[in-house]
Amino acid sequence: MSLLEHLEELRERLIKSAIALILAIFLSLFFTGRLLKILTSPMGELKPVFLRPTEMIITYLRVAFIAGLALAMPIIVYQLVKFILPALYPHERRYLYWLIPAASLSFLAGLAFAYFVMLPFAIKYLLTFGGDVARAQWTIGEYINFVTNFLFWIGMTFELPLVIYFLAKLGLVSSSWLSRNRKYAIVFIAIIAAVITPTPDPFNMSLVMIPLILLYEVGILLAKIAR
C-alpha cells in the first residue's frame, strides 16, 4: 500500500471510531444519573453541591463521555488493531490477540480495587480530616474530577505486569535484572504510591504499595515466561 492508501485507511478507522464513540456517549446518557449516584455513594449521606449554574450539566456530560469512551473502547481498539495488523509478523499477532483482553481485564481489576477498597478509606479520611475546624462541603465537579482521575490512575498501575512482559519480549529487561533491582523498584513504587494516594496517611499509601509490589513480582514471573 502507498502512503496515501495508508492515510486513507487511517482516516476510515478514525471515522468509525468517532462514530462508535458518539453513539456510545448518547447511549450512556440514559444511565449517567445512576453512575453519578454510584460515584458519589462513598460520601455516604453527605451530598455534594454545585456552585455554578452549569456545573451540574458539565459534570453530567463529563461522566457520560467517560462512560461512552469505556463502552466504545473495544471498537476503538479493534480499529487500531486492524490498522497495525498487516505490519506485524504472525507470532506478533498472536501476542496482540491475548494482550488486548488481558490489558482490559487488568484495568478493570484496578478499577474494582480502587473503588471497593481504596476509595471508601480515602473519602472517609478526607471528609473527617480537619472536621473540628471546618465542615466538608464538596462541589460535584471537583469531586467527580477527583474520583475519575483516581480510578483511572489506579487502573493504569494494574497494567504493570503486562508492561514488564512486553519489555521482556523486546529484550529490554529480564527476570534476573528485575530481581536484582527489586529494592530500587520498591522505592520507585513508594514514590508512585505517594503521588497517587489522595491522603497523606501511611495506611492508604500502603493500600497502593502492597498491590503494586505484588504486581511487580507477577511481572518478574511473566518476564521469565517471556524469555
PDB file of C-alpha atoms in Angstrom:
ATOM      1  CA  MET A   1       0.000   0.000   0.000  1.00  0.00           C
ATOM      2  CA  SER A   2       1.160   3.519  -0.779  1.00  0.00           C
ATOM      3  CA  LEU A   3       1.363   6.299   1.770  1.00  0.00           C
ATOM      4  CA  LEU A   4      -1.895   7.826   0.548  1.00  0.00           C
ATOM      5  CA  GLU A   5      -3.637   4.459   0.837  1.00  0.00           C
ATOM      6  CA  HIS A   6      -2.382   4.105   4.423  1.00  0.00           C
ATOM      7  CA  LEU A   7      -3.641   7.587   5.252  1.00  0.00           C
ATOM      8  CA  GLU A   8      -6.991   6.822   3.650  1.00  0.00           C
ATOM      9  CA  GLU A   9      -7.335   3.646   5.711  1.00  0.00           C
ATOM     10  CA  LEU A  10      -6.336   5.533   8.859  1.00  0.00           C
ATOM     11  CA  ARG A  11      -8.996   8.151   8.107  1.00  0.00           C
ATOM     12  CA  GLU A  12     -11.649   5.450   7.737  1.00  0.00           C
ATOM     13  CA  ARG A  13     -10.592   3.806  11.001  1.00  0.00           C
ATOM     14  CA  LEU A  14     -10.732   7.147  12.825  1.00  0.00           C
ATOM     15  CA  ILE A  15     -14.171   7.933  11.406  1.00  0.00           C
ATOM     16  CA  LYS A  16     -15.521   4.549  12.510  1.00  0.00           C
ATOM     17  CA  SER A  17     -14.003   5.038  15.971  1.00  0.00           C
ATOM     18  CA  ALA A  18     -15.511   8.532  16.247  1.00  0.00           C
ATOM     19  CA  ILE A  19     -18.968   7.263  15.210  1.00  0.00           C
ATOM     20  CA  ALA A  20     -18.757   4.465  17.777  1.00  0.00           C
ATOM     21  CA  LEU A  21     -17.751   6.962  20.468  1.00  0.00           C
ATOM     22  CA  ILE A  22     -20.605   9.372  19.647  1.00  0.00           C
ATOM     23  CA  LEU A  23     -23.184   6.577  19.681  1.00  0.00           C
ATOM     24  CA  ALA A  24     -21.786   5.220  22.947  1.00  0.00           C
ATOM     25  CA  ILE A  25     -21.956   8.680  24.560  1.00  0.00           C
ATOM     26  CA  PHE A  26     -25.616   9.052  23.547  1.00  0.00           C
ATOM     27  CA  LEU A  27     -26.324   5.574  24.926  1.00  0.00           C
ATOM     28  CA  SER A  28     -24.558   6.348  28.203  1.00  0.00           C
ATOM     29  CA  LEU A  29     -26.778   9.396  28.747  1.00  0.00           C
ATOM     30  CA  PHE A  30     -29.573   7.002  29.713  1.00  0.00           C
ATOM     31  CA  PHE A  31     -27.684   5.681  32.757  1.00  0.00           C
ATOM     32  CA  THR A  32     -25.381   8.599  33.609  1.00  0.00           C
ATOM     33  CA  GLY A  33     -27.586   9.577  36.548  1.00  0.00           C
ATOM     34  CA  ARG A  34     -27.168   6.108  38.031  1.00  0.00           C
ATOM     35  CA  LEU A  35     -23.403   6.304  37.507  1.00  0.00           C
ATOM     36  CA  LEU A  36     -23.307   9.617  39.352  1.00  0.00           C
ATOM     37  CA  LYS A  37     -25.085   8.009  42.306  1.00  0.00           C
ATOM     38  CA  ILE A  38     -22.584   5.128  42.272  1.00  0.00           C
ATOM     39  CA  LEU A  39     -19.610   7.504  42.161  1.00  0.00           C
ATOM     40  CA  THR A  40     -20.967   9.672  44.996  1.00  0.00           C
ATOM     41  CA  SER A  41     -22.048   6.723  47.187  1.00  0.00           C
ATOM     42  CA  PRO A  42     -18.685   6.637  49.081  1.00  0.00           C
ATOM     43  CA  MET A  43     -19.667  10.045  50.537  1.00  0.00           C
ATOM     44  CA  GLY A  44     -22.473   8.395  52.482  1.00  0.00           C
ATOM     45  CA  GLU A  45     -25.287  10.703  53.469  1.00  0.00           C
ATOM     46  CA  LEU A  46     -23.326  13.834  52.551  1.00  0.00           C
ATOM     47  CA  LYS A  47     -24.367  15.181  49.161  1.00  0.00           C
ATOM     48  CA  PRO A  48     -22.069  17.328  47.022  1.00  0.00           C
ATOM     49  CA  VAL A  49     -23.214  20.771  45.916  1.00  0.00           C
ATOM     50  CA  PHE A  50     -22.818  22.754  42.711  1.00  0.00           C
ATOM     51  CA  LEU A  51     -21.978  26.444  42.840  1.00  0.00           C
ATOM     52  CA  ARG A  52     -22.181  27.434  39.166  1.00  0.00           C
ATOM     53  CA  PRO A  53     -25.397  27.257  37.115  1.00  0.00           C
ATOM     54  CA  THR A  54     -23.834  24.942  34.510  1.00  0.00           C
ATOM     55  CA  GLU A  55     -21.607  22.887  36.829  1.00  0.00           C
ATOM     56  CA  MET A  56     -24.072  20.002  37.184  1.00  0.00           C
ATOM     57  CA  ILE A  57     -24.676  19.845  33.421  1.00  0.00           C
ATOM     58  CA  ILE A  58     -20.934  19.850  32.675  1.00  0.00           C
ATOM     59  CA  THR A  59     -20.345  17.135  35.282  1.00  0.00           C
ATOM     60  CA  TYR A  60     -23.213  15.077  33.845  1.00  0.00           C
ATOM     61  CA  LEU A  61     -21.730  15.334  30.349  1.00  0.00           C
ATOM     62  CA  ARG A  62     -18.242  14.518  31.660  1.00  0.00           C
ATOM     63  CA  VAL A  63     -19.464  11.282  33.220  1.00  0.00           C
ATOM     64  CA  ALA A  64     -21.439  10.463  30.053  1.00  0.00           C
ATOM     65  CA  PHE A  65     -18.292  10.987  27.973  1.00  0.00           C
ATOM     66  CA  ILE A  66     -16.183   8.754  30.229  1.00  0.00           C
ATOM     67  CA  ALA A  67     -18.851   6.038  30.207  1.00  0.00           C
ATOM     68  CA  GLY A  68     -19.211   6.343  26.435  1.00  0.00           C
ATOM     69  CA  LEU A  69     -15.468   6.092  25.972  1.00  0.00           C
ATOM     70  CA  ALA A  70     -15.418   2.932  28.083  1.00  0.00           C
ATOM     71  CA  LEU A  71     -18.254   1.418  26.032  1.00  0.00           C
ATOM     72  CA  ALA A  72     -16.665   2.346  22.707  1.00  0.00           C
ATOM     73  CA  MET A  73     -13.144   1.295  23.698  1.00  0.00           C
ATOM     74  CA  PRO A  74     -13.426  -2.283  22.326  1.00  0.00           C
ATOM     75  CA  ILE A  75     -14.406  -0.905  18.905  1.00  0.00           C
ATOM     76  CA  ILE A  76     -11.676   1.759  19.028  1.00  0.00           C
ATOM     77  CA  VAL A  77      -9.059  -0.830  19.961  1.00  0.00           C
ATOM     78  CA  TYR A  78     -10.365  -3.154  17.232  1.00  0.00           C
ATOM     79  CA  GLN A  79      -9.957  -0.415  14.613  1.00  0.00           C
ATOM     80  CA  LEU A  80      -6.438   0.281  15.863  1.00  0.00           C
ATOM     81  CA  VAL A  81      -5.524  -3.406  15.746  1.00  0.00           C
ATOM     82  CA  LYS A  82      -6.919  -3.800  12.223  1.00  0.00           C
ATOM     83  CA  PHE A  83      -4.792  -0.846  11.104  1.00  0.00           C
ATOM     84  CA  ILE A  84      -1.479  -2.111  12.502  1.00  0.00           C
ATOM     85  CA  LEU A  85      -2.119  -5.840  11.968  1.00  0.00           C
ATOM     86  CA  PRO A  86      -0.676  -6.015   8.404  1.00  0.00           C
ATOM     87  CA  ALA A  87       2.661  -4.693   9.696  1.00  0.00           C
ATOM     88  CA  LEU A  88       3.066  -7.472  12.274  1.00  0.00           C
ATOM     89  CA  TYR A  89       4.588 -10.914  11.948  1.00  0.00           C
ATOM     90  CA  PRO A  90       2.344 -13.939  12.657  1.00  0.00           C
ATOM     91  CA  HIS A  91       3.838 -14.553  16.117  1.00  0.00           C
ATOM     92  CA  GLU A  92       3.445 -10.853  16.985  1.00  0.00           C
ATOM     93  CA  ARG A  93      -0.225 -11.061  16.004  1.00  0.00           C
ATOM     94  CA  ARG A  94      -0.716 -13.922  18.448  1.00  0.00           C
ATOM     95  CA  TYR A  95       0.711 -11.796  21.255  1.00  0.00           C
ATOM     96  CA  LEU A  96      -1.647  -8.984  20.315  1.00  0.00           C
ATOM     97  CA  TYR A  97      -4.734 -11.203  20.354  1.00  0.00           C
ATOM     98  CA  TRP A  98      -4.308 -12.119  24.023  1.00  0.00           C
ATOM     99  CA  LEU A  99      -2.558  -8.930  25.172  1.00  0.00           C
ATOM    100  CA  ILE A 100      -5.547  -6.677  24.486  1.00  0.00           C
ATOM    101  CA  PRO A 101      -8.089  -8.732  26.518  1.00  0.00           C
ATOM    102  CA  ALA A 102      -5.500  -9.143  29.287  1.00  0.00           C
ATOM    103  CA  ALA A 103      -4.921  -5.380  29.397  1.00  0.00           C
ATOM    104  CA  SER A 104      -8.674  -4.748  29.593  1.00  0.00           C
ATOM    105  CA  LEU A 105      -9.121  -7.239  32.435  1.00  0.00           C
ATOM    106  CA  SER A 106      -6.141  -5.779  34.320  1.00  0.00           C
ATOM    107  CA  PHE A 107      -7.564  -2.275  34.017  1.00  0.00           C
ATOM    108  CA  LEU A 108     -10.999  -3.425  35.219  1.00  0.00           C
ATOM    109  CA  ALA A 109      -9.373  -5.188  38.172  1.00  0.00           C
ATOM    110  CA  GLY A 110      -7.591  -1.953  39.061  1.00  0.00           C
ATOM    111  CA  LEU A 111     -10.863  -0.016  38.866  1.00  0.00           C
ATOM    112  CA  ALA A 112     -12.612  -2.527  41.110  1.00  0.00           C
ATOM    113  CA  PHE A 113      -9.785  -2.468  43.647  1.00  0.00           C
ATOM    114  CA  ALA A 114      -9.716   1.336  43.690  1.00  0.00           C
ATOM    115  CA  TYR A 115     -13.490   1.717  44.038  1.00  0.00           C
ATOM    116  CA  PHE A 116     -14.260  -1.015  46.566  1.00  0.00           C
ATOM    117  CA  VAL A 117     -11.062  -0.984  48.662  1.00  0.00           C
ATOM    118  CA  MET A 118      -9.214   2.316  48.402  1.00  0.00           C
ATOM    119  CA  LEU A 119     -11.859   4.940  47.673  1.00  0.00           C
ATOM    120  CA  PRO A 120     -14.033   4.378  50.794  1.00  0.00           C
ATOM    121  CA  PHE A 121     -10.999   4.803  53.088  1.00  0.00           C
ATOM    122  CA  ALA A 122      -9.751   7.840  51.161  1.00  0.00           C
ATOM    123  CA  ILE A 123     -13.135   9.605  51.134  1.00  0.00           C
ATOM    124  CA  LYS A 124     -13.728   8.907  54.822  1.00  0.00           C
ATOM    125  CA  TYR A 125     -10.302  10.284  55.717  1.00  0.00           C
ATOM    126  CA  LEU A 126     -10.716  13.411  53.592  1.00  0.00           C
ATOM    127  CA  LEU A 127     -14.192  14.082  54.999  1.00  0.00           C
ATOM    128  CA  THR A 128     -13.103  13.809  58.624  1.00  0.00           C
ATOM    129  CA  PHE A 129      -9.676  15.479  58.399  1.00  0.00           C
ATOM    130  CA  GLY A 130      -9.902  18.923  59.996  1.00  0.00           C
ATOM    131  CA  GLY A 131     -13.553  18.375  60.845  1.00  0.00           C
ATOM    132  CA  ASP A 132     -13.119  20.217  64.137  1.00  0.00           C
ATOM    133  CA  VAL A 133     -12.117  23.346  62.222  1.00  0.00           C
ATOM    134  CA  ALA A 134     -14.294  23.344  59.094  1.00  0.00           C
ATOM    135  CA  ARG A 135     -17.196  21.367  57.632  1.00  0.00           C
ATOM    136  CA  ALA A 136     -16.604  19.439  54.425  1.00  0.00           C
ATOM    137  CA  GLN A 137     -18.844  20.574  51.560  1.00  0.00           C
ATOM    138  CA  TRP A 138     -17.525  19.463  48.178  1.00  0.00           C
ATOM    139  CA  THR A 139     -18.744  20.576  44.790  1.00  0.00           C
ATOM    140  CA  ILE A 140     -19.921  17.874  42.403  1.00  0.00           C
ATOM    141  CA  GLY A 141     -17.494  18.973  39.685  1.00  0.00           C
ATOM    142  CA  GLU A 142     -14.392  18.791  41.876  1.00  0.00           C
ATOM    143  CA  TYR A 143     -15.496  15.514  43.443  1.00  0.00           C
ATOM    144  CA  ILE A 144     -16.178  13.720  40.144  1.00  0.00           C
ATOM    145  CA  ASN A 145     -12.926  15.054  38.689  1.00  0.00           C
ATOM    146  CA  PHE A 146     -11.031  13.715  41.715  1.00  0.00           C
ATOM    147  CA  VAL A 147     -12.747  10.297  41.709  1.00  0.00           C
ATOM    148  CA  THR A 148     -12.419   9.665  37.957  1.00  0.00           C
ATOM    149  CA  ASN A 149      -8.740  10.638  37.936  1.00  0.00           C
ATOM    150  CA  PHE A 150      -8.110   8.462  40.986  1.00  0.00           C
ATOM    151  CA  LEU A 151      -9.844   5.434  39.464  1.00  0.00           C
ATOM    152  CA  PHE A 152      -8.073   5.907  36.133  1.00  0.00           C
ATOM    153  CA  TRP A 153      -4.531   6.029  37.547  1.00  0.00           C
ATOM    154  CA  ILE A 154      -5.078   3.074  39.851  1.00  0.00           C
ATOM    155  CA  GLY A 155      -6.431   1.147  36.891  1.00  0.00           C
ATOM    156  CA  MET A 156      -3.362   2.071  34.855  1.00  0.00           C
ATOM    157  CA  THR A 157      -0.978   0.870  37.562  1.00  0.00           C
ATOM    158  CA  PHE A 158      -2.522  -2.604  37.280  1.00  0.00           C
ATOM    159  CA  GLU A 159      -1.076  -2.784  33.750  1.00  0.00           C
ATOM    160  CA  LEU A 160       2.420  -3.104  35.257  1.00  0.00           C
ATOM    161  CA  PRO A 161       2.830  -6.896  34.749  1.00  0.00           C
ATOM    162  CA  LEU A 162       1.822  -6.643  31.088  1.00  0.00           C
ATOM    163  CA  VAL A 163       4.235  -3.757  30.522  1.00  0.00           C
ATOM    164  CA  ILE A 164       7.046  -5.814  32.060  1.00  0.00           C
ATOM    165  CA  TYR A 165       6.099  -8.804  29.909  1.00  0.00           C
ATOM    166  CA  PHE A 166       6.154  -6.642  26.768  1.00  0.00           C
ATOM    167  CA  LEU A 167       9.553  -5.167  27.668  1.00  0.00           C
ATOM    168  CA  ALA A 168      10.893  -8.662  28.330  1.00  0.00           C
ATOM    169  CA  LYS A 169       9.635  -9.788  24.928  1.00  0.00           C
ATOM    170  CA  LEU A 170      11.573  -6.925  23.354  1.00  0.00           C
ATOM    171  CA  GLY A 171      14.673  -7.978  25.274  1.00  0.00           C
ATOM    172  CA  LEU A 172      14.865  -4.712  27.211  1.00  0.00           C
ATOM    173  CA  VAL A 173      14.529  -6.326  30.647  1.00  0.00           C
ATOM    174  CA  SER A 174      14.942  -9.798  32.121  1.00  0.00           C
ATOM    175  CA  SER A 175      13.643 -11.542  35.224  1.00  0.00           C
ATOM    176  CA  SER A 176      17.142 -11.659  36.739  1.00  0.00           C
ATOM    177  CA  TRP A 177      17.647  -7.922  36.155  1.00  0.00           C
ATOM    178  CA  LEU A 178      14.260  -7.161  37.715  1.00  0.00           C
ATOM    179  CA  SER A 179      15.088  -9.334  40.733  1.00  0.00           C
ATOM    180  CA  ARG A 180      18.451  -7.630  41.257  1.00  0.00           C
ATOM    181  CA  ASN A 181      16.836  -4.190  41.134  1.00  0.00           C
ATOM    182  CA  ARG A 182      13.876  -5.067  43.339  1.00  0.00           C
ATOM    183  CA  LYS A 183      14.923  -2.648  46.102  1.00  0.00           C
ATOM    184  CA  TYR A 184      15.059   0.260  43.659  1.00  0.00           C
ATOM    185  CA  ALA A 185      11.684  -0.762  42.267  1.00  0.00           C
ATOM    186  CA  ILE A 186      10.180  -0.704  45.766  1.00  0.00           C
ATOM    187  CA  VAL A 187      11.476   2.843  46.287  1.00  0.00           C
ATOM    188  CA  PHE A 188      10.012   3.891  42.929  1.00  0.00           C
ATOM    189  CA  ILE A 189       6.708   2.185  43.803  1.00  0.00           C
ATOM    190  CA  ALA A 190       6.637   4.087  47.108  1.00  0.00           C
ATOM    191  CA  ILE A 191       7.033   7.364  45.213  1.00  0.00           C
ATOM    192  CA  ILE A 192       4.274   6.415  42.776  1.00  0.00           C
ATOM    193  CA  ALA A 193       2.007   5.393  45.664  1.00  0.00           C
ATOM    194  CA  ALA A 194       2.650   8.714  47.413  1.00  0.00           C
ATOM    195  CA  VAL A 195       1.702  10.617  44.246  1.00  0.00           C
ATOM    196  CA  ILE A 196      -1.439   8.572  43.521  1.00  0.00           C
ATOM    197  CA  THR A 197      -2.717   8.327  47.103  1.00  0.00           C
ATOM    198  CA  PRO A 198      -5.022  11.258  47.812  1.00  0.00           C
ATOM    199  CA  THR A 199      -4.329  11.188  51.560  1.00  0.00           C
ATOM    200  CA  PRO A 200      -1.018  11.624  53.427  1.00  0.00           C
ATOM    201  CA  ASP A 201      -1.556   8.812  55.938  1.00  0.00           C
ATOM    202  CA  PRO A 202       0.617   5.684  55.597  1.00  0.00           C
ATOM    203  CA  PHE A 203      -2.351   3.302  55.720  1.00  0.00           C
ATOM    204  CA  ASN A 204      -3.854   4.472  52.432  1.00  0.00           C
ATOM    205  CA  MET A 205      -0.386   4.654  50.917  1.00  0.00           C
ATOM    206  CA  SER A 206       0.213   1.022  51.873  1.00  0.00           C
ATOM    207  CA  LEU A 207      -3.075   0.087  50.162  1.00  0.00           C
ATOM    208  CA  VAL A 208      -1.443   1.220  46.917  1.00  0.00           C
ATOM    209  CA  MET A 209       2.087  -0.005  47.630  1.00  0.00           C
ATOM    210  CA  ILE A 210       1.299  -3.612  48.551  1.00  0.00           C
ATOM    211  CA  PRO A 211      -0.656  -4.422  45.351  1.00  0.00           C
ATOM    212  CA  LEU A 212       1.993  -2.685  43.221  1.00  0.00           C
ATOM    213  CA  ILE A 213       4.767  -4.721  44.826  1.00  0.00           C
ATOM    214  CA  LEU A 214       2.759  -7.905  44.231  1.00  0.00           C
ATOM    215  CA  LEU A 215       2.176  -6.828  40.621  1.00  0.00           C
ATOM    216  CA  TYR A 216       5.915  -6.260  40.245  1.00  0.00           C
ATOM    217  CA  GLU A 217       6.547  -9.819  41.438  1.00  0.00           C
ATOM    218  CA  VAL A 218       3.976 -11.085  38.942  1.00  0.00           C
ATOM    219  CA  GLY A 219       5.825  -9.069  36.292  1.00  0.00           C
ATOM    220  CA  ILE A 220       9.082 -10.852  37.204  1.00  0.00           C
ATOM    221  CA  LEU A 221       7.342 -14.195  36.700  1.00  0.00           C
ATOM    222  CA  LEU A 222       5.911 -13.052  33.349  1.00  0.00           C
ATOM    223  CA  ALA A 223       9.345 -11.802  32.272  1.00  0.00           C
ATOM    224  CA  LYS A 224      10.751 -15.264  32.995  1.00  0.00           C
ATOM    225  CA  ILE A 225       7.988 -16.815  30.888  1.00  0.00           C
ATOM    226  CA  ALA A 226       8.538 -14.273  28.107  1.00  0.00           C
ATOM    227  CA  ARG A 227      12.233 -15.150  27.800  1.00  0.00           C
TER     228      ARG A 227
END
